[in-house]
Structures are given as structure tokens and as C-alpha cells.
């Protein structure tokens, strides 16, 4: 109960900080009367908005899409609601979910006080880093995908029977690989860093056999195949 309360408190503090900075940062569109266009006048952010507008009107002309589509496609879903701030909720979710998953991982090794101090020093009190969640950057989706992948890993249960895959164990590696494959639609440069996540998935899925010094060749091969299959689905 105490950990749940402290988790909610940390997430609420992050939300308040996010809102406070968003309402006061001069580059946010509309916050500066001299430059009302704000960051939409910057090159990268201007291209994101151009792509969002095109997708929202079902315009797929490559001339309107300078960058890979996933970030703009997500933003297009909010364009009709908040046309000047289509990435507001996407970036907020990336921030909050990234913090939540960090807490879940950190709780395995550190006290909640230590976890809170790390968040305070590295994120909450670090304006430069926090600002990267305010400004529209497609790396926000990378944070979401990495966080989803890590969340799956810490919840992953090892396969008990070396001779069979249940439907659950068939679906999970496909979904995991699919998530990583989505990076190809947003920031392919971030894909090589996920190699360790694939290795971790295979190890954690078969850790009982590995620790017992039994090499689970058959099921591990199936897991690798399903991971690659899911990755190709996401990529395509």
C-alpha cells in the first residue's frame, strides 16, 4: 500500500511539473506573443506538424512526410482535439510510463527512498532532461517502446515444460518482437540497442533450464523464431 501511494505521488509530481513547464516554457506554441508559432517554427518540429496535418486529412504524399511515420500518426489522432498541441498526451504518457517502469525495475534492487532520490536528481530537478519530454521529439515513442519491452521482461514467467509452448508463450514473443519492430517506423537508429532485450527475453524465458545446466535448444529456437517473426511484423 505504501509503495502504491509513493508511486502515485511520484507520478503526480511528474504530471504537475510537466503541466507547469508546458504552461510557462516560451517555446510552447502560444506562450510567447512575439513568436506565437513557438517550436513549430523549428525545422524538426515543423516537419512533425506538417506530417500530422497531412495524415489527419489522409494525405500520404511523401512530400509532406520528412520523417518516418509512427510519431506523426499518433499525433494525428489528437490533431482534431488539440491542433496546436497534438503531441501533448503522447509525450506525457512517455514520461509517466517511463517513470512507472523505472520504479518497477528499481524496486527489485533499491529502496523506495533511493529510487525517489534517483528520479529527483536525474529527472525532476534536471530541467534539460525533463524538457526533452515537453518538446515534440520522436524519441518519446522510443521511450514508450523501451518501457513496454522492459515491463514485459520483468513480468515474464519462464517456460516450465521444455517440450511445449502454450498459446500464451507463443503470443508473448511475437508481441515482444512486434514492439521492437515498431522502432523501424520511428527511429531505426535505436533498433541495435534492443539486441540485449532479445537476449534477455530468451534467457528469462528459459532461465530454469539454463540454471539447471540444461540447454533448452528446442524451445529457445522457437522463442527466437517467434521474436524475429514479431519483429518483422512490426517492421512491415
Tab-separated table of N, CA, C and O in Angstrom, residues 68-133:
chain	number	residue	atom	x	y	z
A	68	UNK	N	10.022	9.325	-40.617
A	68	UNK	CA	9.250	8.082	-40.560
A	68	UNK	C	7.926	8.321	-39.817
A	68	UNK	O	7.838	9.192	-38.949
A	69	UNK	N	6.890	7.544	-40.130
A	69	UNK	CA	5.517	7.989	-39.850
A	69	UNK	C	4.955	7.790	-38.454
A	69	UNK	O	3.958	8.429	-38.113
A	70	UNK	N	5.517	6.919	-37.628
A	70	UNK	CA	4.787	6.491	-36.436
A	70	UNK	C	4.451	7.640	-35.481
A	70	UNK	O	3.314	7.735	-34.995
A	71	UNK	N	5.414	8.508	-35.208
A	71	UNK	CA	5.165	9.618	-34.269
A	71	UNK	C	4.059	10.532	-34.794
A	71	UNK	O	3.131	10.901	-34.054
A	72	UNK	N	4.136	10.885	-36.061
A	72	UNK	CA	3.123	11.763	-36.647
A	72	UNK	C	1.751	11.082	-36.701
A	72	UNK	O	0.722	11.735	-36.510
A	73	UNK	N	1.729	9.775	-36.952
A	73	UNK	CA	0.453	9.048	-36.979
A	73	UNK	C	-0.233	9.096	-35.618
A	73	UNK	O	-1.455	9.265	-35.533
A	74	UNK	N	0.555	8.949	-34.563
A	74	UNK	CA	-0.019	9.036	-33.214
A	74	UNK	C	-0.528	10.453	-32.964
A	74	UNK	O	-1.635	10.655	-32.467
A	75	UNK	N	0.284	11.447	-33.324
A	75	UNK	CA	-0.121	12.834	-33.143
A	75	UNK	C	-1.375	13.183	-33.929
A	75	UNK	O	-2.204	13.984	-33.480
A	76	UNK	N	-1.525	12.577	-35.107
A	76	UNK	CA	-2.698	12.856	-35.943
A	76	UNK	C	-3.995	12.476	-35.241
A	76	UNK	O	-5.048	13.073	-35.492
A	77	UNK	N	-3.903	11.499	-34.334
A	77	UNK	CA	-5.096	11.093	-33.596
A	77	UNK	C	-5.605	12.164	-32.639
A	77	UNK	O	-6.762	12.127	-32.224
A	78	UNK	N	-4.725	13.099	-32.280
A	78	UNK	CA	-5.112	14.169	-31.361
A	78	UNK	C	-5.269	15.515	-32.064
A	78	UNK	O	-5.633	16.498	-31.423
A	79	UNK	N	-4.978	15.555	-33.355
A	79	UNK	CA	-4.947	16.836	-34.064
A	79	UNK	C	-6.315	17.534	-34.064
A	79	UNK	O	-6.394	18.751	-33.870
A	80	UNK	N	-7.377	16.792	-34.258
A	80	UNK	CA	-8.717	17.397	-34.283
A	80	UNK	C	-9.091	17.964	-32.921
A	80	UNK	O	-9.817	18.966	-32.823
A	81	UNK	N	-8.595	17.341	-31.857
A	81	UNK	CA	-8.925	17.764	-30.493
A	81	UNK	C	-8.090	18.968	-30.057
A	81	UNK	O	-8.625	19.955	-29.532
A	82	UNK	N	-6.768	18.875	-30.257
A	82	UNK	CA	-5.859	19.966	-29.861
A	82	UNK	C	-4.860	20.194	-30.997
A	82	UNK	O	-3.711	19.735	-30.926
A	83	UNK	N	-5.260	20.892	-32.044
A	83	UNK	CA	-4.433	21.018	-33.241
A	83	UNK	C	-3.085	21.700	-33.034
A	83	UNK	O	-2.149	21.443	-33.788
A	84	UNK	N	-2.969	22.542	-32.019
A	84	UNK	CA	-1.699	23.217	-31.781
A	84	UNK	C	-0.776	22.441	-30.836
A	84	UNK	O	0.388	22.796	-30.667
A	85	UNK	N	-1.332	21.351	-30.244
A	85	UNK	CA	-0.547	20.567	-29.281
A	85	UNK	C	-0.812	19.063	-29.467
A	85	UNK	O	-1.162	18.369	-28.514
A	86	UNK	N	-0.641	18.534	-30.676
A	86	UNK	CA	-1.024	17.141	-30.936
A	86	UNK	C	-0.167	16.104	-30.217
A	86	UNK	O	-0.576	14.942	-30.108
A	87	UNK	N	1.006	16.501	-29.721
A	87	UNK	CA	1.887	15.539	-29.058
A	87	UNK	C	1.857	15.678	-27.536
A	87	UNK	O	2.644	15.015	-26.849
A	88	UNK	N	0.974	16.525	-27.025
A	88	UNK	CA	0.927	16.770	-25.583
A	88	UNK	C	0.731	15.469	-24.799
A	88	UNK	O	1.494	15.164	-23.869
A	89	UNK	N	-0.281	14.695	-25.151
A	89	UNK	CA	-0.590	13.480	-24.397
A	89	UNK	C	0.395	12.349	-24.697
A	89	UNK	O	0.680	11.526	-23.810
A	90	UNK	N	0.915	12.313	-25.902
A	90	UNK	CA	1.896	11.282	-26.263
A	90	UNK	C	3.143	11.432	-25.395
A	90	UNK	O	3.642	10.469	-24.801
A	91	UNK	N	3.652	12.658	-25.324
A	91	UNK	CA	4.865	12.904	-24.552
A	91	UNK	C	4.632	12.734	-23.052
A	91	UNK	O	5.507	12.246	-22.334
A	92	UNK	N	3.450	13.152	-22.589
A	92	UNK	CA	3.133	12.971	-21.165
A	92	UNK	C	3.077	11.489	-20.821
A	92	UNK	O	3.597	11.065	-19.777
A	93	UNK	N	2.472	10.690	-21.685
A	93	UNK	CA	2.412	9.252	-21.442
A	93	UNK	C	3.816	8.644	-21.436
A	93	UNK	O	4.127	7.790	-20.593
A	94	UNK	N	4.674	9.086	-22.366
A	94	UNK	CA	6.053	8.583	-22.407
A	94	UNK	C	6.761	8.878	-21.094
A	94	UNK	O	7.470	8.021	-20.545
A	95	UNK	N	6.566	10.075	-20.570
A	95	UNK	CA	7.185	10.464	-19.301
A	95	UNK	C	6.680	9.604	-18.147
A	95	UNK	O	7.475	9.002	-17.407
A	96	UNK	N	5.362	9.524	-18.000
A	96	UNK	CA	4.779	8.826	-16.854
A	96	UNK	C	5.013	7.324	-16.916
A	96	UNK	O	5.339	6.689	-15.898
A	97	UNK	N	4.854	6.746	-18.092
A	97	UNK	CA	5.046	5.297	-18.191
A	97	UNK	C	6.520	4.929	-18.020
A	97	UNK	O	6.845	3.906	-17.406
A	98	UNK	N	7.416	5.785	-18.540
A	98	UNK	CA	8.842	5.539	-18.342
A	98	UNK	C	9.204	5.570	-16.869
A	98	UNK	O	9.983	4.730	-16.382
A	99	UNK	N	8.635	6.533	-16.124
A	99	UNK	CA	8.882	6.617	-14.681
A	99	UNK	C	8.320	5.390	-13.975
A	99	UNK	O	8.981	4.792	-13.113
A	100	UNK	N	7.102	4.989	-14.359
A	100	UNK	CA	6.462	3.827	-13.719
A	100	UNK	C	7.303	2.562	-13.898
A	100	UNK	O	7.536	1.823	-12.933
A	101	UNK	N	7.769	2.322	-15.110
A	101	UNK	CA	8.563	1.117	-15.363
A	101	UNK	C	9.909	1.203	-14.642
A	101	UNK	O	10.392	0.203	-14.087
A	102	UNK	N	10.510	2.396	-14.608
A	102	UNK	CA	11.757	2.561	-13.852
A	102	UNK	C	11.547	2.188	-12.391
A	102	UNK	O	12.382	1.499	-11.787
A	103	UNK	N	10.433	2.626	-11.823
A	103	UNK	CA	10.139	2.305	-10.425
A	103	UNK	C	10.000	0.801	-10.234
A	103	UNK	O	10.515	0.224	-9.266
A	104	UNK	N	9.295	0.136	-11.169
A	104	UNK	CA	9.098	-1.304	-11.068
A	104	UNK	C	10.423	-2.065	-11.102
A	104	UNK	O	10.624	-3.030	-10.363
A	105	UNK	N	11.333	-1.614	-11.955
A	105	UNK	CA	12.647	-2.263	-12.050
A	105	UNK	C	13.481	-1.930	-10.818
A	105	UNK	O	14.114	-2.805	-10.210
A	106	UNK	N	13.479	-0.667	-10.442
A	106	UNK	CA	14.294	-0.207	-9.321
A	106	UNK	C	13.888	-0.862	-8.006
A	106	UNK	O	14.735	-1.118	-7.139
A	107	UNK	N	12.594	-1.135	-7.839
A	107	UNK	CA	12.108	-1.744	-6.601
A	107	UNK	C	12.734	-3.113	-6.328
A	107	UNK	O	12.741	-3.579	-5.192
A	108	UNK	N	13.258	-3.742	-7.339
A	108	UNK	CA	13.874	-5.060	-7.171
A	108	UNK	C	15.257	-4.970	-6.524
A	108	UNK	O	15.758	-5.969	-6.022
A	109	UNK	N	15.838	-3.788	-6.589
A	109	UNK	CA	17.221	-3.656	-6.139
A	109	UNK	C	17.443	-2.542	-5.122
A	109	UNK	O	18.426	-2.569	-4.379
A	110	UNK	N	16.558	-1.550	-5.077
A	110	UNK	CA	16.751	-0.387	-4.227
A	110	UNK	C	15.522	-0.136	-3.364
A	110	UNK	O	14.418	-0.606	-3.666
A	111	UNK	N	15.725	0.628	-2.308
A	111	UNK	CA	14.582	1.050	-1.502
A	111	UNK	C	13.820	2.130	-2.252
A	111	UNK	O	14.344	2.751	-3.176
A	112	UNK	N	12.584	2.398	-1.820
A	112	UNK	CA	11.792	3.403	-2.490
A	112	UNK	C	12.392	4.802	-2.283
A	112	UNK	O	12.282	5.656	-3.165
A	113	UNK	N	13.024	5.027	-1.146
A	113	UNK	CA	13.680	6.316	-0.917
A	113	UNK	C	14.814	6.515	-1.911
A	113	UNK	O	14.969	7.597	-2.503
A	114	UNK	N	15.616	5.472	-2.133
A	114	UNK	CA	16.722	5.564	-3.089
A	114	UNK	C	16.197	5.790	-4.508
A	114	UNK	O	16.747	6.589	-5.273
A	115	UNK	N	15.124	5.088	-4.845
A	115	UNK	CA	14.511	5.267	-6.165
A	115	UNK	C	14.027	6.699	-6.353
A	115	UNK	O	14.244	7.315	-7.397
A	116	UNK	N	13.378	7.238	-5.328
A	116	UNK	CA	12.857	8.605	-5.395
A	116	UNK	C	13.988	9.617	-5.544
A	116	UNK	O	13.873	10.589	-6.305
A	117	UNK	N	15.083	9.396	-4.842
A	117	UNK	CA	16.230	10.305	-4.938
A	117	UNK	C	16.838	10.283	-6.332
A	117	UNK	O	17.219	11.330	-6.879
A	118	UNK	N	16.927	9.090	-6.923
A	118	UNK	CA	17.472	8.978	-8.287
A	118	UNK	C	16.591	9.747	-9.263
A	118	UNK	O	17.084	10.499	-10.118
A	119	UNK	N	15.269	9.571	-9.139
A	119	UNK	CA	14.338	10.296	-10.022
A	119	UNK	C	14.435	11.805	-9.801
A	119	UNK	O	14.424	12.581	-10.762
A	120	UNK	N	14.544	12.213	-8.543
A	120	UNK	CA	14.629	13.632	-8.230
A	120	UNK	C	15.865	14.261	-8.864
A	120	UNK	O	15.782	15.310	-9.523
A	121	UNK	N	17.012	13.609	-8.693
A	121	UNK	CA	18.274	14.174	-9.165
A	121	UNK	C	18.405	14.089	-10.681
A	121	UNK	O	18.819	15.051	-11.344
A	122	UNK	N	18.050	12.932	-11.237
A	122	UNK	CA	18.306	12.702	-12.669
A	122	UNK	C	17.224	13.256	-13.586
A	122	UNK	O	17.486	13.533	-14.761
A	123	UNK	N	16.005	13.444	-13.066
A	123	UNK	CA	14.901	13.848	-13.934
A	123	UNK	C	14.161	15.081	-13.415
A	123	UNK	O	14.141	16.122	-14.075
A	124	UNK	N	13.570	14.983	-12.240
A	124	UNK	CA	12.705	16.055	-11.765
A	124	UNK	C	13.455	17.381	-11.600
A	124	UNK	O	12.904	18.451	-11.888
A	125	UNK	N	14.689	17.306	-11.099
A	125	UNK	CA	15.467	18.530	-10.884
A	125	UNK	C	16.414	18.833	-12.038
A	125	UNK	O	17.194	19.774	-11.968
A	126	UNK	N	16.317	18.032	-13.089
A	126	UNK	CA	17.188	18.220	-14.260
A	126	UNK	C	16.343	18.808	-15.390
A	126	UNK	O	15.730	18.079	-16.168
A	127	UNK	N	16.324	20.122	-15.462
A	127	UNK	CA	15.447	20.800	-16.421
A	127	UNK	C	15.758	20.410	-17.863
A	127	UNK	O	14.850	20.219	-18.680
A	128	UNK	N	17.057	20.269	-18.181
A	128	UNK	CA	17.457	19.945	-19.554
A	128	UNK	C	16.872	18.611	-20.007
A	128	UNK	O	16.359	18.485	-21.126
A	129	UNK	N	16.944	17.609	-19.128
A	129	UNK	CA	16.407	16.282	-19.464
A	129	UNK	C	14.881	16.320	-19.482
A	129	UNK	O	14.238	15.797	-20.411
A	130	UNK	N	14.281	16.927	-18.469
A	130	UNK	CA	12.812	16.966	-18.386
A	130	UNK	C	12.220	17.662	-19.604
A	130	UNK	O	11.155	17.280	-20.105
A	131	UNK	N	12.922	18.685	-20.078
A	131	UNK	CA	12.430	19.454	-21.214
A	131	UNK	C	12.299	18.614	-22.486
A	131	UNK	O	11.472	18.917	-23.354
A	132	UNK	N	13.089	17.547	-22.577
A	132	UNK	CA	13.020	16.695	-23.760
A	132	UNK	C	11.688	15.959	-23.858
A	132	UNK	O	11.318	15.465	-24.929
A	133	UNK	N	10.971	15.861	-22.739
A	133	UNK	CA	9.630	15.268	-22.760
A	133	UNK	C	8.571	16.318	-23.084
A	133	UNK	O	7.428	15.955	-23.398
